[in-house]
């Protein structure tokens, strides 16, 4: 019954996502689009955190490089979407290939190195004003257009982002259930044991880091077309921390968790900031409460509640 229940839940979620533009206003549709994009970025964090046991705090770097590359290619050099968007993906992934050397370290050293790498990119974006626009960023990014069809409306772009997210979720599910994904979880459980079995653990972690950078780059491309603007904020340490919190609050090691965490985080931030200046303190309280009472995230908490309810039945 459990697989059928999961399928039914997935179909209900898909149906709800499809009818959002029909029943929700413009504000909610744009907010949910943003949740999808940040959920995808949080998913890139979770590939390392939930499956490989690596806590990366430089995901905003790949996100921002992809966004800046796409914006520069279109606004400054006049390339079409079919060239600019792939260029953004390639640029972010190439940066991940370089930054992936961080996997030679573990634990707190890995965290510190990724923080430093993230600040390098942020500093370059912020200070290289003649190229990146500095604080002003890059504005007037045109809507994506393929074969003469431009996604000019928010509704069209919503469905486009939803389709990309669904495809990524299926691809991600295949990845984590593959021998490669099982190897990553083995490394997270006991790297020394996996190494003694003949696995090249550092190479597997490097590949996971690059794949994580690719997912973050895809989120960056979707972000710049959603926002039509990119600034140094996209490369900031704050973004890396926020998406990590989304993955943890939603439930690391799951597919739904990062998107659920993005929905909770962005929804609370938009709601609380409307009447409370210290809304970031509320986000901190939510994170602390999650760590103390739901260390497996919201998805893990719901699974435990369902298991206890089923166990209590005669």
Short mmCIF file of C-alpha atoms in Angstrom, two decimals:
data_model
loop_
_atom_site.label_atom_id
_atom_site.label_comp_id
_atom_site.label_asym_id
_atom_site.label_seq_id
_atom_site.Cartn_x
_atom_site.Cartn_y
_atom_site.Cartn_z
CA UNK A 1 0.00 0.00 0.00
CA UNK A 2 2.84 2.39 0.69
CA UNK A 3 4.00 2.75 -2.99
CA UNK A 4 0.43 3.36 -4.11
CA UNK A 5 -0.03 5.92 -1.36
CA UNK A 6 3.14 7.72 -2.46
CA UNK A 7 1.98 7.74 -6.08
CA UNK A 8 -1.42 9.13 -5.10
CA UNK A 9 0.23 11.84 -3.03
CA UNK A 10 2.53 12.73 -5.93
CA UNK A 11 -0.41 12.94 -8.33
CA UNK A 12 -2.33 15.19 -5.94
CA UNK A 13 0.72 17.46 -5.58
CA UNK A 14 1.13 17.61 -9.36
CA UNK A 15 -2.54 18.43 -9.87
CA UNK A 16 -2.31 21.18 -7.25
CA UNK A 17 0.80 22.61 -8.93
CA UNK A 18 -0.90 22.61 -12.33
CA UNK A 19 -3.96 24.54 -11.18
CA UNK A 20 -2.06 27.18 -9.16
CA UNK A 21 -2.20 29.80 -11.97
CA UNK A 22 -5.95 29.20 -12.30
CA UNK A 23 -6.86 29.69 -8.63
CA UNK A 24 -4.06 31.84 -7.19
CA UNK A 25 -3.31 35.48 -7.76
CA UNK A 26 -0.22 36.94 -9.41
CA UNK A 27 1.59 37.32 -6.09
CA UNK A 28 1.18 33.68 -5.08
CA UNK A 29 2.09 32.40 -8.52
CA UNK A 30 5.36 34.37 -8.56
CA UNK A 31 6.13 33.34 -4.99
CA UNK A 32 5.60 29.65 -5.77
CA UNK A 33 7.80 30.00 -8.88
CA UNK A 34 10.50 31.37 -6.62
CA UNK A 35 9.98 28.41 -4.27
CA UNK A 36 10.58 26.02 -7.15
CA UNK A 37 13.82 27.75 -8.13
CA UNK A 38 15.20 27.94 -4.60
CA UNK A 39 14.01 24.40 -3.96
CA UNK A 40 16.14 23.28 -6.90
CA UNK A 41 19.11 25.14 -5.45
CA UNK A 42 18.46 23.50 -2.06
CA UNK A 43 18.33 20.14 -3.86
CA UNK A 44 21.89 20.76 -5.06
CA UNK A 45 22.91 21.26 -1.43
CA UNK A 46 21.12 18.08 -0.41
CA UNK A 47 22.96 15.93 -2.93
CA UNK A 48 26.11 16.60 -0.93
CA UNK A 49 24.62 16.99 2.55
CA UNK A 50 21.97 14.29 2.53
CA UNK A 51 23.74 11.64 0.47
CA UNK A 52 27.49 12.30 0.66
CA UNK A 53 27.77 13.84 4.12
CA UNK A 54 29.45 17.04 2.85
CA UNK A 55 28.15 20.42 3.97
CA UNK A 56 28.91 22.86 1.16
CA UNK A 57 28.50 26.58 1.74
CA UNK A 58 29.45 27.84 -1.70
CA UNK A 59 26.42 26.77 -3.74
CA UNK A 60 25.55 30.42 -4.34
CA UNK A 61 28.77 30.71 -6.37
CA UNK A 62 27.57 28.29 -9.06
CA UNK A 63 24.10 29.80 -8.88
CA UNK A 64 25.46 33.32 -9.43
CA UNK A 65 28.02 32.44 -12.13
CA UNK A 66 25.30 30.75 -14.19
CA UNK A 67 22.96 33.71 -13.70
CA UNK A 68 25.62 36.31 -14.53
CA UNK A 69 26.86 34.41 -17.58
CA UNK A 70 23.35 34.07 -18.96
CA UNK A 71 22.58 37.74 -18.31
CA UNK A 72 25.85 39.00 -19.81
CA UNK A 73 25.50 36.82 -22.91
CA UNK A 74 22.01 38.19 -23.59
CA UNK A 75 22.19 41.80 -22.42
CA UNK A 76 25.75 42.79 -23.26
CA UNK A 77 26.65 40.50 -26.15
CA UNK A 78 23.23 39.95 -27.70
CA UNK A 79 23.22 36.15 -27.84
CA UNK A 80 19.85 34.34 -27.93
CA UNK A 81 18.49 32.14 -25.17
CA UNK A 82 19.56 28.91 -26.88
CA UNK A 83 23.18 30.07 -26.55
CA UNK A 84 23.07 32.09 -23.32
CA UNK A 85 21.28 29.55 -21.12
CA UNK A 86 23.60 26.60 -21.98
CA UNK A 87 26.57 28.95 -21.55
CA UNK A 88 25.34 29.72 -18.03
CA UNK A 89 25.06 26.01 -17.24
CA UNK A 90 28.55 25.35 -18.59
CA UNK A 91 30.10 28.30 -16.71
CA UNK A 92 28.62 27.24 -13.36
CA UNK A 93 29.64 23.62 -13.89
CA UNK A 94 33.18 24.62 -14.87
CA UNK A 95 33.45 26.56 -11.63
CA UNK A 96 32.28 23.45 -9.78
CA UNK A 97 35.05 21.48 -11.52
CA UNK A 98 37.57 23.94 -10.05
CA UNK A 99 35.98 24.27 -6.61
CA UNK A 100 35.57 20.49 -6.42
CA UNK A 101 39.15 20.17 -5.20
CA UNK A 102 37.69 21.05 -1.80
CA UNK A 103 36.54 17.42 -1.43
CA UNK A 104 40.12 16.49 -0.56
CA UNK A 105 39.23 17.78 2.91
CA UNK A 106 36.53 16.61 5.29
CA UNK A 107 34.45 17.89 8.19
CA UNK A 108 34.91 21.44 9.40
CA UNK A 109 37.84 22.00 7.03
CA UNK A 110 35.60 21.32 4.04
CA UNK A 111 33.01 23.77 5.39
CA UNK A 112 35.63 26.49 5.92
CA UNK A 113 37.14 26.03 2.47
CA UNK A 114 33.75 26.26 0.76
CA UNK A 115 32.99 29.43 2.72
CA UNK A 116 36.29 30.93 1.55
CA UNK A 117 35.65 29.87 -2.05
CA UNK A 118 32.23 31.45 -1.92
CA UNK A 119 33.64 34.75 -0.69
CA UNK A 120 36.21 34.75 -3.50
CA UNK A 121 33.46 34.65 -6.09
CA UNK A 122 31.30 37.17 -4.25
CA UNK A 123 34.26 39.57 -3.99
CA UNK A 124 35.00 39.24 -7.70
CA UNK A 125 31.38 39.90 -8.65
CA UNK A 126 31.09 42.84 -6.24
CA UNK A 127 34.39 44.55 -7.08
CA UNK A 128 34.62 43.92 -10.83
CA UNK A 129 32.05 46.61 -11.49
CA UNK A 130 33.20 47.32 -15.06
CA UNK A 131 32.20 43.79 -16.06
CA UNK A 132 29.46 42.72 -13.63
CA UNK A 133 27.91 46.11 -12.91
CA UNK A 134 28.88 45.97 -9.23
CA UNK A 135 26.05 46.86 -6.88
CA UNK A 136 23.83 47.78 -9.81
CA UNK A 137 24.08 44.29 -11.27
CA UNK A 138 22.77 43.49 -14.73
CA UNK A 139 19.25 44.59 -15.56
CA UNK A 140 16.77 44.22 -18.41
CA UNK A 141 17.42 40.54 -19.03
CA UNK A 142 14.98 39.55 -21.80
CA UNK A 143 12.52 36.70 -21.28
CA UNK A 144 13.64 33.28 -22.54
CA UNK A 145 12.76 32.65 -26.16
CA UNK A 146 13.17 29.52 -28.28
CA UNK A 147 12.27 29.29 -31.99
CA UNK A 148 10.65 32.71 -31.85
CA UNK A 149 8.39 31.82 -28.91
CA UNK A 150 9.08 33.99 -25.85
CA UNK A 151 7.84 33.20 -22.34
CA UNK A 152 6.71 36.73 -21.62
CA UNK A 153 3.89 35.99 -19.18
CA UNK A 154 4.33 34.88 -15.58
CA UNK A 155 1.92 31.99 -16.17
CA UNK A 156 3.95 30.61 -19.08
CA UNK A 157 7.18 30.90 -17.14
CA UNK A 158 5.56 29.23 -14.12
CA UNK A 159 4.68 26.16 -16.18
CA UNK A 160 8.15 26.15 -17.75
CA UNK A 161 9.86 26.16 -14.34
CA UNK A 162 7.47 23.50 -13.07
CA UNK A 163 8.31 21.26 -16.04
CA UNK A 164 12.06 21.72 -15.48
CA UNK A 165 11.70 20.95 -11.75
CA UNK A 166 9.69 17.78 -12.45
CA UNK A 167 12.29 16.55 -14.94
CA UNK A 168 15.09 17.32 -12.49
CA UNK A 169 13.26 15.50 -9.70
CA UNK A 170 12.93 12.36 -11.83
CA UNK A 171 16.57 12.59 -12.88
CA UNK A 172 17.64 13.13 -9.28
CA UNK A 173 15.57 10.13 -8.16
CA UNK A 174 17.30 7.96 -10.75
CA UNK A 175 20.70 9.26 -9.68
CA UNK A 176 20.33 8.59 -5.97
CA UNK A 177 18.94 5.10 -6.62
CA UNK A 178 21.79 4.23 -8.99
CA UNK A 179 24.99 2.44 -7.89
CA UNK A 180 26.62 5.87 -7.78
CA UNK A 181 24.02 7.17 -5.33
CA UNK A 182 24.28 4.04 -3.19
CA UNK A 183 28.06 4.50 -3.14
CA UNK A 184 27.65 8.07 -1.92
CA UNK A 185 25.45 6.91 0.96
CA UNK A 186 28.01 4.23 1.77
CA UNK A 187 30.72 6.90 1.91
CA UNK A 188 28.55 8.99 4.19
CA UNK A 189 28.04 5.99 6.49
CA UNK A 190 31.69 4.91 6.61
CA UNK A 191 34.23 6.27 4.16
CA UNK A 192 37.04 4.10 5.51
CA UNK A 193 35.00 0.94 4.95
CA UNK A 194 34.12 1.96 1.39
CA UNK A 195 37.77 2.72 0.72
CA UNK A 196 38.79 -0.69 2.05
CA UNK A 197 36.29 -2.25 -0.38
CA UNK A 198 38.15 -0.66 -3.27
CA UNK A 199 36.00 2.42 -3.93
CA UNK A 200 37.75 5.64 -4.94
CA UNK A 201 35.85 7.72 -2.44
CA UNK A 202 37.44 11.09 -3.24
CA UNK A 203 36.65 10.66 -6.93
CA UNK A 204 33.02 9.81 -6.13
CA UNK A 205 32.72 12.87 -3.90
CA UNK A 206 34.28 15.04 -6.58
CA UNK A 207 31.75 13.80 -9.13
CA UNK A 208 28.93 14.49 -6.65
CA UNK A 209 30.27 18.02 -6.09
CA UNK A 210 30.30 18.73 -9.83
CA UNK A 211 26.78 17.34 -10.28
CA UNK A 212 25.67 19.49 -7.36
CA UNK A 213 27.19 22.51 -9.11
CA UNK A 214 25.32 21.61 -12.30
CA UNK A 215 21.97 21.56 -10.45
CA UNK A 216 22.80 24.88 -8.76
CA UNK A 217 23.73 26.36 -12.15
CA UNK A 218 20.39 25.29 -13.60
CA UNK A 219 18.67 27.06 -10.70
CA UNK A 220 20.74 30.15 -11.47
CA UNK A 221 19.62 30.20 -15.11
CA UNK A 222 15.97 29.85 -14.07
CA UNK A 223 16.49 32.58 -11.45
CA UNK A 224 17.86 35.20 -13.85
CA UNK A 225 15.00 34.69 -16.29
CA UNK A 226 12.51 34.84 -13.42
CA UNK A 227 14.03 37.98 -11.87
CA UNK A 228 15.18 39.61 -15.14
CA UNK A 229 18.01 40.97 -13.01
CA UNK A 230 21.06 39.67 -11.16
CA UNK A 231 23.24 41.38 -8.54
CA UNK A 232 26.04 40.37 -6.14
CA UNK A 233 23.37 39.26 -3.65
CA UNK A 234 22.98 36.09 -5.73
CA UNK A 235 26.58 35.15 -4.88
CA UNK A 236 26.38 36.07 -1.21
CA UNK A 237 27.09 33.84 1.76
CA UNK A 238 23.54 34.48 2.95
CA UNK A 239 22.08 32.65 -0.06
CA UNK A 240 24.30 29.61 0.57
CA UNK A 241 23.23 29.51 4.21
CA UNK A 242 19.54 29.99 3.44
CA UNK A 243 19.34 27.16 0.92
CA UNK A 244 21.22 24.90 3.34
CA UNK A 245 18.60 25.69 5.98
CA UNK A 246 15.87 24.93 3.43
CA UNK A 247 17.32 21.47 2.82
CA UNK A 248 17.72 20.76 6.55
CA UNK A 249 14.31 22.08 7.61
CA UNK A 250 12.50 20.27 4.81
CA UNK A 251 14.39 17.01 5.35
CA UNK A 252 17.83 16.20 3.97
CA UNK A 253 18.29 12.99 2.02
CA UNK A 254 14.88 13.32 0.35
CA UNK A 255 13.63 14.78 -2.92
CA UNK A 256 10.59 16.57 -1.53
CA UNK A 257 12.38 17.96 1.53
CA UNK A 258 14.38 20.78 -0.15
CA UNK A 259 11.27 22.04 -1.97
CA UNK A 260 9.18 21.80 1.19
CA UNK A 261 11.89 23.67 3.08
CA UNK A 262 12.00 26.35 0.38
CA UNK A 263 8.24 26.75 0.64
CA UNK A 264 8.33 27.06 4.42
CA UNK A 265 11.31 29.41 4.45
CA UNK A 266 10.14 31.78 1.70
CA UNK A 267 6.51 31.65 2.82
CA UNK A 268 7.40 32.52 6.41
CA UNK A 269 9.83 35.22 5.35
CA UNK A 270 7.26 36.95 3.15
CA UNK A 271 4.54 36.66 5.77
CA UNK A 272 6.54 37.58 8.88
CA UNK A 273 8.46 40.44 7.22
CA UNK A 274 5.14 42.14 6.45
CA UNK A 275 4.59 42.94 10.13
CA UNK A 276 7.83 42.18 12.00
CA UNK A 277 11.19 43.81 11.29
CA UNK A 278 13.25 41.07 12.94
CA UNK A 279 11.92 38.37 10.64
CA UNK A 280 15.35 36.74 10.38
CA UNK A 281 15.14 35.97 14.10
CA UNK A 282 11.95 34.00 13.41
CA UNK A 283 13.82 32.01 10.74
CA UNK A 284 16.50 31.25 13.34
CA UNK A 285 13.91 30.03 15.83
CA UNK A 286 12.35 27.78 13.18
CA UNK A 287 15.74 26.27 12.40
CA UNK A 288 16.60 25.72 16.08
CA UNK A 289 13.21 24.10 16.69
CA UNK A 290 13.76 21.81 13.70
CA UNK A 291 17.18 20.70 14.93
CA UNK A 292 15.91 20.05 18.47
CA UNK A 293 12.57 18.36 17.77
CA UNK A 294 12.74 17.28 14.14
CA UNK A 295 16.39 16.55 13.29
CA UNK A 296 15.31 14.66 10.17
CA UNK A 297 13.34 17.68 8.97
CA UNK A 298 9.64 18.05 8.29
CA UNK A 299 9.58 15.03 5.97
CA UNK A 300 11.24 12.86 8.62
CA UNK A 301 8.86 14.13 11.29
CA UNK A 302 5.81 13.33 9.16
CA UNK A 303 7.20 9.86 8.42
CA UNK A 304 7.68 9.17 12.14
CA UNK A 305 4.17 10.38 12.96
CA UNK A 306 2.71 8.18 10.24
CA UNK A 307 4.72 5.18 11.44
CA UNK A 308 3.62 5.66 15.05
CA UNK A 309 0.00 6.04 13.98
CA UNK A 310 0.19 2.85 11.91
CA UNK A 311 1.90 1.01 14.75
CA UNK A 312 -0.83 2.05 17.17
CA UNK A 313 -3.59 0.53 15.04
CA UNK A 314 -4.85 -2.95 16.15
#
